[in-house]
Coordinates of C-alpha atoms in Angstrom, one line a residue:
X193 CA 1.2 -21.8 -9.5
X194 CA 0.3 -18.8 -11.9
X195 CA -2.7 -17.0 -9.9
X196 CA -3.3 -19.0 -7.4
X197 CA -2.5 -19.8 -3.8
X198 CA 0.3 -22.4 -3.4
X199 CA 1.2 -24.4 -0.6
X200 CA 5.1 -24.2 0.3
X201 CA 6.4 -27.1 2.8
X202 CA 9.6 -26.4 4.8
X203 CA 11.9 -29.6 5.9
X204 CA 14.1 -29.6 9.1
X205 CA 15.3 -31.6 11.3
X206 CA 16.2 -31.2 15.1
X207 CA 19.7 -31.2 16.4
X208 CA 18.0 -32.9 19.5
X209 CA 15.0 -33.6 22.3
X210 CA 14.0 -31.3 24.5
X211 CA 12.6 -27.6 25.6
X212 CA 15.1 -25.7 22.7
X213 CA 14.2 -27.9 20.0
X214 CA 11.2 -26.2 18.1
X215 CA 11.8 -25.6 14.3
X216 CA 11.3 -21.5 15.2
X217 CA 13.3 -20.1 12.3
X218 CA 11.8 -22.5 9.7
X219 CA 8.3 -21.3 11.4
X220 CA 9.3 -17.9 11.3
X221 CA 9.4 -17.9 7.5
X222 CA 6.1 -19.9 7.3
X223 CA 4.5 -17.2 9.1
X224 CA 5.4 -15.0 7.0
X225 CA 4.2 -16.8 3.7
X226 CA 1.1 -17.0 5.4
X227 CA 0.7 -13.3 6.2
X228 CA -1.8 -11.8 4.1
X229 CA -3.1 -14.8 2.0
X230 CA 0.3 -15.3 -0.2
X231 CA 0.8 -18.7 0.7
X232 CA -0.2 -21.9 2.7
X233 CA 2.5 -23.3 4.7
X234 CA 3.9 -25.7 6.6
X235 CA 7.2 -27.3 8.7
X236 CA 7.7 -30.8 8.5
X237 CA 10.1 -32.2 10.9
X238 CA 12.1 -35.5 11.0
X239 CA 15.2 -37.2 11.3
X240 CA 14.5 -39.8 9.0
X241 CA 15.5 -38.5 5.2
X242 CA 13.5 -41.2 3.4
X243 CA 10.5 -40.4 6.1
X244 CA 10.7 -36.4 5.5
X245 CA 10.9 -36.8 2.1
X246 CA 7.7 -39.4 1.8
X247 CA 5.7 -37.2 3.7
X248 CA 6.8 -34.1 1.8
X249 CA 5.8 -35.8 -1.6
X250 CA 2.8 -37.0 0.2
X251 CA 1.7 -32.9 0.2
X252 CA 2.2 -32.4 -3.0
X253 CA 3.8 -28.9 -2.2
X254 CA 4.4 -26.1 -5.0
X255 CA 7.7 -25.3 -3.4
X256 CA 10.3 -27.3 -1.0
X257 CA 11.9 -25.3 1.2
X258 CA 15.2 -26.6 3.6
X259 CA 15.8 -24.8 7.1
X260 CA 19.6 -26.0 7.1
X261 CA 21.7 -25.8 10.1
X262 CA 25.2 -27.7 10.5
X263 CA 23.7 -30.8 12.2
X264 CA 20.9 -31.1 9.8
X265 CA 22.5 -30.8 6.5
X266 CA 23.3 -33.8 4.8
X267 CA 19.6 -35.1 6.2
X268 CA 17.9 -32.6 4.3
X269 CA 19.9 -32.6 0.8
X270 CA 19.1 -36.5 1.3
X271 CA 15.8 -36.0 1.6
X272 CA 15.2 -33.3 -1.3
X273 CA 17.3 -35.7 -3.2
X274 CA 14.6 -37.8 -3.4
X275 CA 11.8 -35.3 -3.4
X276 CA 13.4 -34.2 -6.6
X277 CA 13.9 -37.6 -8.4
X278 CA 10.2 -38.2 -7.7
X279 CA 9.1 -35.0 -8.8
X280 CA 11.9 -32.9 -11.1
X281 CA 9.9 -30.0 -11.8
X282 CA 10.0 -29.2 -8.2
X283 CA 11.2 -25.6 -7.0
X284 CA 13.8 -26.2 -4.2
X285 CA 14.9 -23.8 -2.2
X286 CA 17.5 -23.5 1.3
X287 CA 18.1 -21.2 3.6
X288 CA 19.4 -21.2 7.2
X289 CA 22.9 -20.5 8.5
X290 CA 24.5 -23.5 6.2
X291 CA 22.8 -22.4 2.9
X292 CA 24.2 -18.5 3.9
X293 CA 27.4 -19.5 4.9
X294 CA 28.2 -22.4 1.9
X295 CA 25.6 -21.1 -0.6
X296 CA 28.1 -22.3 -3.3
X297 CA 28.2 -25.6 -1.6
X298 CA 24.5 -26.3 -1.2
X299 CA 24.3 -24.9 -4.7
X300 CA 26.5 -28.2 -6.1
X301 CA 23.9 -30.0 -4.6
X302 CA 21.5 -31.0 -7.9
X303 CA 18.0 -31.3 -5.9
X304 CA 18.5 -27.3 -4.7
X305 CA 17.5 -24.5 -7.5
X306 CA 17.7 -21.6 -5.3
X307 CA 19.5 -20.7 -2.2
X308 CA 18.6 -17.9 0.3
X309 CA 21.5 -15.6 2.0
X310 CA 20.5 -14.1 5.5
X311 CA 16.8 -14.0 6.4
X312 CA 14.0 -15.7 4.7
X313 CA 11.3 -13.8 5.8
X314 CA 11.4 -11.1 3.2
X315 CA 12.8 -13.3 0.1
X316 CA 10.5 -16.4 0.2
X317 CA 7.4 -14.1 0.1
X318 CA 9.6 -12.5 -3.1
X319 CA 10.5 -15.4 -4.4
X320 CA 7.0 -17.1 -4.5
X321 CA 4.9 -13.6 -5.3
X322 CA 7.3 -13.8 -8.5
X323 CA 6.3 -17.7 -9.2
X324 CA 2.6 -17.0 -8.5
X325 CA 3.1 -14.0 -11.4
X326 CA 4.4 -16.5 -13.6
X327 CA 8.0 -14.4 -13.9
X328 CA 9.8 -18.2 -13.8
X329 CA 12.7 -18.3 -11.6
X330 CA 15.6 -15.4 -11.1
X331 CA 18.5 -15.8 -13.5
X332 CA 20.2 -15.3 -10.0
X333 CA 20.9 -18.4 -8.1
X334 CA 20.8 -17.1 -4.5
X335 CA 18.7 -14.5 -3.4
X336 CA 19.0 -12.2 -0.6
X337 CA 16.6 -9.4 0.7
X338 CA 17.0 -8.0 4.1
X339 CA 14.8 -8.1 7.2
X340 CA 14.8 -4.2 8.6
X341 CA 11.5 -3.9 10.6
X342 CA 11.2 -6.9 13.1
X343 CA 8.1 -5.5 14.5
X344 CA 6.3 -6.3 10.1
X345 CA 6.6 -9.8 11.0
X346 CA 4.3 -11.9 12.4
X347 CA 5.4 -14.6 15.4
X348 CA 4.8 -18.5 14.9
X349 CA 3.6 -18.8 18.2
X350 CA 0.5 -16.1 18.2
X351 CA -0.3 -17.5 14.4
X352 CA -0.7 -21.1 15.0
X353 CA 2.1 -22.1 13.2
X354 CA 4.0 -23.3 16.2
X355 CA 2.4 -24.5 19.7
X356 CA 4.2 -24.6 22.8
X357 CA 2.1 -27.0 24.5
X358 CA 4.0 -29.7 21.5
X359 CA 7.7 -28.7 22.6
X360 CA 7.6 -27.6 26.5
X361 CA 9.9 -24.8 25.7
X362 CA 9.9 -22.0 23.6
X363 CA 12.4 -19.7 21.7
X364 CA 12.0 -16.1 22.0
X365 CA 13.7 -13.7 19.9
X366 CA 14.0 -10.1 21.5
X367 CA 16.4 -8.7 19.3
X368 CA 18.3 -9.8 16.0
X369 CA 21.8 -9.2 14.9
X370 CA 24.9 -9.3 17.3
X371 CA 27.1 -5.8 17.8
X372 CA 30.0 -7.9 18.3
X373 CA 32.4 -9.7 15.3
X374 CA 34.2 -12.6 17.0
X375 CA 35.6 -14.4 14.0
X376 CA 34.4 -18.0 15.0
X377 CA 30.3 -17.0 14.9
X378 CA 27.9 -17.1 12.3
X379 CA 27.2 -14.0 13.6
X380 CA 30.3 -12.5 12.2
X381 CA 28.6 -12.3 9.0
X382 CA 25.4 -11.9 10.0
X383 CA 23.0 -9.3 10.7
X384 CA 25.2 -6.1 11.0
X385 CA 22.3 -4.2 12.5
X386 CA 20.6 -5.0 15.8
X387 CA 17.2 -4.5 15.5
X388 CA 14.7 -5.1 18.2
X389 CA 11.5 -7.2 18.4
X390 CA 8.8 -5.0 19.8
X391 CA 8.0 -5.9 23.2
X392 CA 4.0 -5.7 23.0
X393 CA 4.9 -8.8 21.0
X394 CA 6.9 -10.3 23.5
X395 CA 4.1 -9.6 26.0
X396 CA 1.6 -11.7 24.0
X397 CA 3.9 -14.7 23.3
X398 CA 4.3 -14.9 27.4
X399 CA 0.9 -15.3 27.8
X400 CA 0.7 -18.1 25.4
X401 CA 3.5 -19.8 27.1
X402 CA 2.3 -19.5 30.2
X403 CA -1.4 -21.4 29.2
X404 CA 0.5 -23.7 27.3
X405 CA 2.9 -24.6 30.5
X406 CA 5.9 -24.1 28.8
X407 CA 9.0 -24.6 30.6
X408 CA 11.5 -22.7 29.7
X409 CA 12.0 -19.7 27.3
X410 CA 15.5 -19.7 25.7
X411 CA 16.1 -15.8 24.7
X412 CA 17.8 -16.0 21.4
X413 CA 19.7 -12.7 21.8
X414 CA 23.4 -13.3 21.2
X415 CA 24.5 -10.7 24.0
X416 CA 21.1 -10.2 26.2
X417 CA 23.2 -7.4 28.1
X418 CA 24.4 -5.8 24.9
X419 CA 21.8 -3.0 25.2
X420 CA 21.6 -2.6 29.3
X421 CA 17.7 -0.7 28.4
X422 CA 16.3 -2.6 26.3
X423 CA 17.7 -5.6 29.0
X424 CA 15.5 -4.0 31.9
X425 CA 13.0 -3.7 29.9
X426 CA 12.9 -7.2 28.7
X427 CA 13.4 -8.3 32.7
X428 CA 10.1 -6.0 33.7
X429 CA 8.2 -7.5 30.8
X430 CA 9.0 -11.4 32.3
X431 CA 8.4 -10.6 35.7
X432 CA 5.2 -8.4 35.0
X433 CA 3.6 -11.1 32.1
X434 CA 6.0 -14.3 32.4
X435 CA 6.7 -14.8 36.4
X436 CA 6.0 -18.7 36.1
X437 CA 8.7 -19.5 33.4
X438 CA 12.0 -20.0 33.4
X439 CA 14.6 -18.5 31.1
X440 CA 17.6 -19.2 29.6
X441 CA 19.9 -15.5 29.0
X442 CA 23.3 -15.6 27.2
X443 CA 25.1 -12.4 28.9
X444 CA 28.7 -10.8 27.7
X445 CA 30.2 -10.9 32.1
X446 CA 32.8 -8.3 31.0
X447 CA 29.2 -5.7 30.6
X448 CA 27.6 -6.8 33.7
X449 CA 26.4 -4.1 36.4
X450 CA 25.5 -4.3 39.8
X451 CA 21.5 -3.0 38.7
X452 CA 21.3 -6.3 35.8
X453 CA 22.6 -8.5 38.6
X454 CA 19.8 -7.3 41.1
X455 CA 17.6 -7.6 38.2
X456 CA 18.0 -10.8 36.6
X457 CA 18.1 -11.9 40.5
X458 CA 14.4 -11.3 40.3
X459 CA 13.3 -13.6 37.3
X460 CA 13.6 -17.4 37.5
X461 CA 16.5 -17.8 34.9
X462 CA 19.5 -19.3 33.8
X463 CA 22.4 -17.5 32.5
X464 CA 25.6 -18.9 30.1
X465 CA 28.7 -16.6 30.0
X466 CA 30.5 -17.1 26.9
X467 CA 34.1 -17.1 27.7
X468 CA 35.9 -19.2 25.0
X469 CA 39.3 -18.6 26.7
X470 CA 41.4 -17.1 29.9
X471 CA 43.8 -16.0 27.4
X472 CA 43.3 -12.3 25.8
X473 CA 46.0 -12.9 23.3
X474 CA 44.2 -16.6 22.0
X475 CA 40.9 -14.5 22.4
X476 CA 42.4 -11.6 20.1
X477 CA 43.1 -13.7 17.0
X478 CA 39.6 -14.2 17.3
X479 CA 38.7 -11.0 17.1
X480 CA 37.3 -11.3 20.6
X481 CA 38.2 -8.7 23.7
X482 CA 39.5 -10.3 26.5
X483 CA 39.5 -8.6 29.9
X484 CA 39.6 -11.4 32.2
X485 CA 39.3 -9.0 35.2
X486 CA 36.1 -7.3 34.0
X487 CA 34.8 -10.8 33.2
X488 CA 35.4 -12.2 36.8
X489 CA 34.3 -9.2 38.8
X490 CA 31.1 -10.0 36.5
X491 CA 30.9 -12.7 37.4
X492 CA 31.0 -12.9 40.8
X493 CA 28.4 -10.0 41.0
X494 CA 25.6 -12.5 39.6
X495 CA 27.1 -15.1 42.3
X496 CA 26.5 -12.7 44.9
X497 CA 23.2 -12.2 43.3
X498 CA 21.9 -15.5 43.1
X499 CA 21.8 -16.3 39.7
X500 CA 23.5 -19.5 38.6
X501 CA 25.6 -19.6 35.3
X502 CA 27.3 -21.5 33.0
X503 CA 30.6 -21.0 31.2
X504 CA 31.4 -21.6 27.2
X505 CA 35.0 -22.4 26.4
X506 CA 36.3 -23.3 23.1
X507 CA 39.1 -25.5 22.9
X508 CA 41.2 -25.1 19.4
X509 CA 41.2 -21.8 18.2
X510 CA 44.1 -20.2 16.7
X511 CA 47.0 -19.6 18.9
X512 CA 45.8 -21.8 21.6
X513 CA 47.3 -25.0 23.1
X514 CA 46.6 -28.4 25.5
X515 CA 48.1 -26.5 28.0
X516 CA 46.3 -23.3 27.7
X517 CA 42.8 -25.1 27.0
X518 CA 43.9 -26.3 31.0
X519 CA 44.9 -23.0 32.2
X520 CA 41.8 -21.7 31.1
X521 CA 39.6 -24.8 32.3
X522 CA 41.0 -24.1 35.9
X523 CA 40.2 -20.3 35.5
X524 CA 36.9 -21.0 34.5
X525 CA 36.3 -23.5 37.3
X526 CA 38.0 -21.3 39.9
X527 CA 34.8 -19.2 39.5
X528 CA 32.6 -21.8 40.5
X529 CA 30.0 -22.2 37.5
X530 CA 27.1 -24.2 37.6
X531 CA 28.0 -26.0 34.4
X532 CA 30.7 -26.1 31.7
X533 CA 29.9 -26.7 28.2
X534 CA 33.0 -27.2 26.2
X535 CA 33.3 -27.5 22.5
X536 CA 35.8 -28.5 20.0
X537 CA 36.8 -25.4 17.9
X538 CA 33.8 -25.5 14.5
X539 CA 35.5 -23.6 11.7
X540 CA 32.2 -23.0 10.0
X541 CA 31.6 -21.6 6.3
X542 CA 30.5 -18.1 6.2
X543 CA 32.9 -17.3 9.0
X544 CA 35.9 -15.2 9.5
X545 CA 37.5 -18.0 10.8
X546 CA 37.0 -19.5 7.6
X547 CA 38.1 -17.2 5.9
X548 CA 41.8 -17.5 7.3
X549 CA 41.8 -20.6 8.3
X550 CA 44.8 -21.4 5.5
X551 CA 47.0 -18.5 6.7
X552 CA 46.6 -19.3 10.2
X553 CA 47.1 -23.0 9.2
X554 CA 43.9 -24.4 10.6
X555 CA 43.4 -27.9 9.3
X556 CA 39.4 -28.7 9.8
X557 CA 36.8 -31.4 8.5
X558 CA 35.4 -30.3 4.8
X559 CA 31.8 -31.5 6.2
X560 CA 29.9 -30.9 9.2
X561 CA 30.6 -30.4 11.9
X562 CA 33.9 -28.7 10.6
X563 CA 35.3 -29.7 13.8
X564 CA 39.2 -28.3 14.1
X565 CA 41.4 -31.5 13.3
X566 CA 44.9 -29.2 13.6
X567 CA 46.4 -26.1 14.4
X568 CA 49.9 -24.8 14.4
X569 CA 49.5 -25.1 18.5
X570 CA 46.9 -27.7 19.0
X571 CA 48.2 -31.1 17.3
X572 CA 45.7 -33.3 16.8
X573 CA 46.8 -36.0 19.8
X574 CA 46.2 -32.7 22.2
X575 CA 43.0 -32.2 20.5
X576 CA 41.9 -35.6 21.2
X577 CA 43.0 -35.2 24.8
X578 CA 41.4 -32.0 25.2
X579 CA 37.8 -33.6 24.3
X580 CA 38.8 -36.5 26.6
X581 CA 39.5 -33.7 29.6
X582 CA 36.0 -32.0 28.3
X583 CA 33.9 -35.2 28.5
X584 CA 35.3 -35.9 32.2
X585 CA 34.6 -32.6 32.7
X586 CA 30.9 -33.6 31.8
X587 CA 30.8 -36.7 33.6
X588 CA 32.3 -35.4 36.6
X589 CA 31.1 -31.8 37.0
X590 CA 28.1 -31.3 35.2
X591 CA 26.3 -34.6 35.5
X592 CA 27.9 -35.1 39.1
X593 CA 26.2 -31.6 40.2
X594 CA 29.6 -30.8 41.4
X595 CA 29.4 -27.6 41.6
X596 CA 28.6 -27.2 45.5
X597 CA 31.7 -29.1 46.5
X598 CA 34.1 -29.5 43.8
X599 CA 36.3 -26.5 44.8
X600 CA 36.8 -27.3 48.5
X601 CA 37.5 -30.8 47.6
X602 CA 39.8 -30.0 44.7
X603 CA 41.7 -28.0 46.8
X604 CA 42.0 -30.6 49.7
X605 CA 43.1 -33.2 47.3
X606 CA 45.6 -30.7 46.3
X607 CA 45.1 -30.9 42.7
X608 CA 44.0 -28.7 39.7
X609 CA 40.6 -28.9 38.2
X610 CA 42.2 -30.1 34.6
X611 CA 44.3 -32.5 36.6
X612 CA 41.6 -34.0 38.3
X613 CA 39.3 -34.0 35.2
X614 CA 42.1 -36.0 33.4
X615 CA 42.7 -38.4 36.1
X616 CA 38.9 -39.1 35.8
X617 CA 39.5 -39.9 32.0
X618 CA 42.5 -42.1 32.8
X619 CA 40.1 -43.9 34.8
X620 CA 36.8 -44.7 34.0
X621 CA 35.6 -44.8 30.5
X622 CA 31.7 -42.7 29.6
X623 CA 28.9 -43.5 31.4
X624 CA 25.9 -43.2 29.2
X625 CA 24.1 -40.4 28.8
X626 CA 20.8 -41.3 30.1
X627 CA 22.6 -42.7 33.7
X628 CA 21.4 -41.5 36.8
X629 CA 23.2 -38.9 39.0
X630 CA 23.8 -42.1 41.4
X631 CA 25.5 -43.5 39.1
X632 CA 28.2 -40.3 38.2
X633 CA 27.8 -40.0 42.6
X634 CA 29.3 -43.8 42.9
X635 CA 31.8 -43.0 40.4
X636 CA 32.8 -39.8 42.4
X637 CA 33.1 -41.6 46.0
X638 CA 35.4 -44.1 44.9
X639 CA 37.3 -41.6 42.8
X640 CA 38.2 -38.8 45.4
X641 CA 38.1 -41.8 48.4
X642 CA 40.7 -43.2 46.3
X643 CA 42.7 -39.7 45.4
X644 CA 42.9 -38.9 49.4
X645 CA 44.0 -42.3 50.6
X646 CA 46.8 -42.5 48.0
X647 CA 47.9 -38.7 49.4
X648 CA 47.9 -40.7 53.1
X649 CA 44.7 -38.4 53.7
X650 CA 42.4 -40.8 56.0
X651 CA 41.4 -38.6 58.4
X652 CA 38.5 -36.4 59.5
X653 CA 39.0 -34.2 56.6
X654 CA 38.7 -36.9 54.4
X655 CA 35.9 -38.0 55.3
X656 CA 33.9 -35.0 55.6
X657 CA 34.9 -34.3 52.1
X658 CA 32.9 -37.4 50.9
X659 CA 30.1 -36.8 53.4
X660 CA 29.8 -33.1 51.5
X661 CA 29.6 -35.3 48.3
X662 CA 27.1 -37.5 49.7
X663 CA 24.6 -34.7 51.2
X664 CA 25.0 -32.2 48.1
X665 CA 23.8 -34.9 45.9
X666 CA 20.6 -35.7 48.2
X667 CA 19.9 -31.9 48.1
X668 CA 20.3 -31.6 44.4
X669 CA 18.8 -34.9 43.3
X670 CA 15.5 -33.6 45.7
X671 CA 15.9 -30.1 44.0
X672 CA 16.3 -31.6 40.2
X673 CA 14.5 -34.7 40.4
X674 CA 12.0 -34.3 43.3
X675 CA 13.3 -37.7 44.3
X676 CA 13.6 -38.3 48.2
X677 CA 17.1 -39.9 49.3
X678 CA 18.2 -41.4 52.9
X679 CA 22.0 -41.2 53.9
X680 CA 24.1 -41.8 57.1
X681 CA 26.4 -39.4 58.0
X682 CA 28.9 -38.4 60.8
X683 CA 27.9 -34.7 60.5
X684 CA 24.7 -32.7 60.0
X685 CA 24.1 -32.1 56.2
X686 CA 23.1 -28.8 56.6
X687 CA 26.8 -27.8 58.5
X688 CA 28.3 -29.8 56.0
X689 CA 26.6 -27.9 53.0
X690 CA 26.8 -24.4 54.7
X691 CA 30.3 -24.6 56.0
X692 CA 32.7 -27.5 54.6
X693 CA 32.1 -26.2 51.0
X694 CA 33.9 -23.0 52.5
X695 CA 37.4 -25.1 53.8
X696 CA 37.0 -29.0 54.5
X697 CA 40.0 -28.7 57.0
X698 CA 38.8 -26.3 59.4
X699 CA 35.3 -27.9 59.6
X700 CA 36.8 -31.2 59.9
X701 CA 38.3 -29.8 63.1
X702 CA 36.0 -27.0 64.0
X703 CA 32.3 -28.8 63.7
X704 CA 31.6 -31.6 66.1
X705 CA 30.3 -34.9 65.0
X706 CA 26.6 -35.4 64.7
X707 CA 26.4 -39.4 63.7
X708 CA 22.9 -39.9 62.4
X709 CA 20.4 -40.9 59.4
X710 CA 18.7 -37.9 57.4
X711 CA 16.3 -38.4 54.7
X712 CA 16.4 -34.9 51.9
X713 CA 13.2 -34.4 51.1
X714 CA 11.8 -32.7 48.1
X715 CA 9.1 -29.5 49.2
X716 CA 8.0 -26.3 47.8
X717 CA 10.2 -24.2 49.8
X718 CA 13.2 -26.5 48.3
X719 CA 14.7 -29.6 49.7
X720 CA 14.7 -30.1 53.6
X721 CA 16.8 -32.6 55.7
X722 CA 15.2 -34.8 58.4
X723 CA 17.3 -36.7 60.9
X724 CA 15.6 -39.5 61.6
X725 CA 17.5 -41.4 64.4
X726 CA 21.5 -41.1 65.6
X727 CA 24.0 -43.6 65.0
X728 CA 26.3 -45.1 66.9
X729 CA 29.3 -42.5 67.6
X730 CA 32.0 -44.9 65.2
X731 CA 30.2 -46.2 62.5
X732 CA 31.0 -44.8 59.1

């Protein structure tokens, strides 16, 4: 490629569909091999090895670049596997959080000359100004030259290199680099700095998403609240230039202030609180601070405030057990989240966790995922249950929409969270994935119905508590799904949504009966029930 511009073609592959599932770092990079002239390129993205690899050869690239993450790795090695038998003289080169945290690994791998450590932005331009000068390839097999000036690159989105209108969503990154160490993250070894993305930028990539009618933008800042500033600044910037989008914040609770509730109140958005686990001690083998109080008070001040969260816990990291992965699925739930999204422990390469995984006798899977097979505290039978408990947990909570009800009836059913999620388990086996929230809704009917009669509960309490079941999911399937449901119930949905989610018992014996048909109508305002005509005083 002496003298002349080349043309460098980048492989990933999604870990997914949806609105978070463009290619952004792999674009990044191409963005900035395009800057100035140095370089055509492009992403290609598959699942399909043998497909990537066909259309890669198809381009007849100068260079074959490999945006490797843990769910994409063995699909790209396949596919540059054969990109390489077809044409040896081919420069390869990977980069992404695999090839920085196993370069030695990826290096093994015969179809990869070159692998790049940390961000590519700065050392594919390198590496290809040095080919296009006919230096050859570095004696040096992986190459690392750091990013320190966010504001020098350009963003995939203004550029052409990516379009929103393709993906629905958008990734947005605001600021780089994480202040915190937890021993578990890539980000452990990451970016030691945080450097910010300059918000003029920002403003301009907002506008695109908005005329491309992007859903969603998911902030890629590890800790949005790390900076509390910079965070109000990033706030004023979506409500002044991004009002119709939706975004998706990942916030430390243990930092939140009454001022970032009130402010993120004000934006259409949707935050995830990473917890991990209830217990400081299990959290400080991870190198992770762990003051639960601070976390809940938190917490509740974005409840208060509106804004719906999720919770992250881990289950299997060092020093925790079955029982404590419980105790702190009951804590979390306690809090009333809008979803859970728990995870089997990844001891990933390039971690700290890695790192001591032999001293702290973590026995994990040598390819990806790396999921955690054994600790010390966490046999592997309890690690089974645990993901057993997690996917009821899924079933029951997330995909039910439990969250408007799930306390109150827990609590008449007399039963912890983890115990209920595990009876669930003992019970029904997965739905699948793409099943409807009737479907979870039957499931949960017959469930507690079931739970309450064997406790000798067949009284007006019990029934309200399914009636609360029945009405939150008309009022979230209208919300989610803008679909329109009819229901008969002994009390008006609206007392039973407003007032028996606070304590079935007392409105059992406190709100008078109001037998009748309602449809839950989807409108702009937000769903709305309509009695359409009373039923007979006894019928159920």
């Amino acid at each position: 490629m002496t003298g002349r511009n080349c043309l460098v073609v980048i492989l990933t592959s999604p870990a997914g569909t949806g609105t978070r599932n463009a290619p952004y770092g792999a674009a990044c990079v191409a963005s900035a091999l395009k800057r100035g002239g140095l370089a055509d390129a492009l992403v290609l993205e598959g699942t399909d090895s043998g497909d990537l690899a066909r259309r890669a050869l198809d381009l007849e690239p100068d260079l074959l670049g490999l945006s490797l993450y843990v769910w994409n790795r063995a699909t790209l090695l396949d596919a540059a596997a054969v990109v390489r038998k077809a044409r040896p003289g081919l420069t390869v080169v990977a980069g992404g959080p695999e090839a920085s945290g196993d370069a030695d690994g990826v290096l093994r791998s015969a179809a990869v000359d070159l692998v790049v450590v940390g961000a590519g932005e700065a050392a594919l331009p390198d590496l290809v100004g040095r080919l296009r000068s006919g230096a050859g390839l570095p004696a040096q097999r992986t190459l690392g030259v750091p990013v320190t000036d966010l504001a020098s690159l350009p963003s995939p989105w203004l550029d052409g290199t990516l379009d929103p209108a393709r993906y629905g969503g958008a990734a947005m990154e605001l600021t780089r680099g994480c202040p915190y160490r937890c021993a578990f993250c890539y980000e452990s070894k990451g970016q030691k700095r945080v450097l910010p993305a300059p918000l003029e930028r920002a403003a301009l990539e907002l506008d695109a998403f908005q005329a491309a009618g992007v859903d969603e933008v998911f902030v890629l800042d590890p800790t949005f609240n790390a900076r509390p500033e910079r965070m109000k600044a990033a706030l004023g910037l979506f409500r002044e230039r991004g009002a119709g989008l939706r975004y998706f914040l990942e916030l430390r609770a243990e930092l939140v202030t009454p001022e970032q509730a009130r402010l993120l109140s004000g934006v259409a958005c949707s935050v995830q609180l990473g917890l991990q686990s209830a217990d400081p001690e299990v959290l400080a083998l991870s190198d992770r601070s762990g003051d639960m109080t601070a976390w809940s008070k938190g917490a509740r001040m974005l409840e208060r405030a509106g804004v719906t969260y999720g919770v992250d816990l881990i289950y299997g990291l060092p020093g925790d057990s079955l029982a404590g992965f419980r105790k702190s699925l009951d804590w979390a739930v306690e809090r009333g989240p809008n979803h859970l999204d728990l995870f089997r422990l990844s001891v990933l390469p390039g971690t700290a966790l890695r790192e001591r995984a032999e001293s702290l006798g973590l026995e994990y899977q040598a390819v990806p995922p790396y999921a955690v097979r054994s600790t010390p505290t966490f046999p592997a039978a309890d690690l089974d249950a645990a993901g057993a408990l997690s996917a009821a947990a899924d079933e029951l909570y997330n995909r039910g929409r439990a969250v408007m009800w799930f306390k109150a009836v827990s609590r008449l059913a007399r039963r912890k969270p983890s115990a209920i999620f595990e009876a669930w388990a003992a019970r029904f086996a997965p739905l699948p994935a793409a099943s409807p929230h009737e479907a979870v809704e039957e499931r949960q009917l017959a469930f507690f119905g079931n739970l309450l009669a064997d406790q000798g509960r067949n009284d007006a309490s019990a029934q309200a508590a399914l009636h609360l079941i029945r009405a939150s999911g008309a009022w979230t399937r209208a919300l989610a799904d803008g679909q329109p449901s009819s229901l008969d119930l002994d009390w008006n949905p609206e007392d039973l949504l407003d007032a028996a989610s606070a304590g079935i018992v007392d409105f059992a014996r406190r709100w008078p009966r109001s037998p009748g048909t309602w449809t839950c109508q989807p409108g702009p305002d937000g769903p709305r029930f309509i009695r359409a005509r009373p039923r007979r005083k006894h019928a159920h």
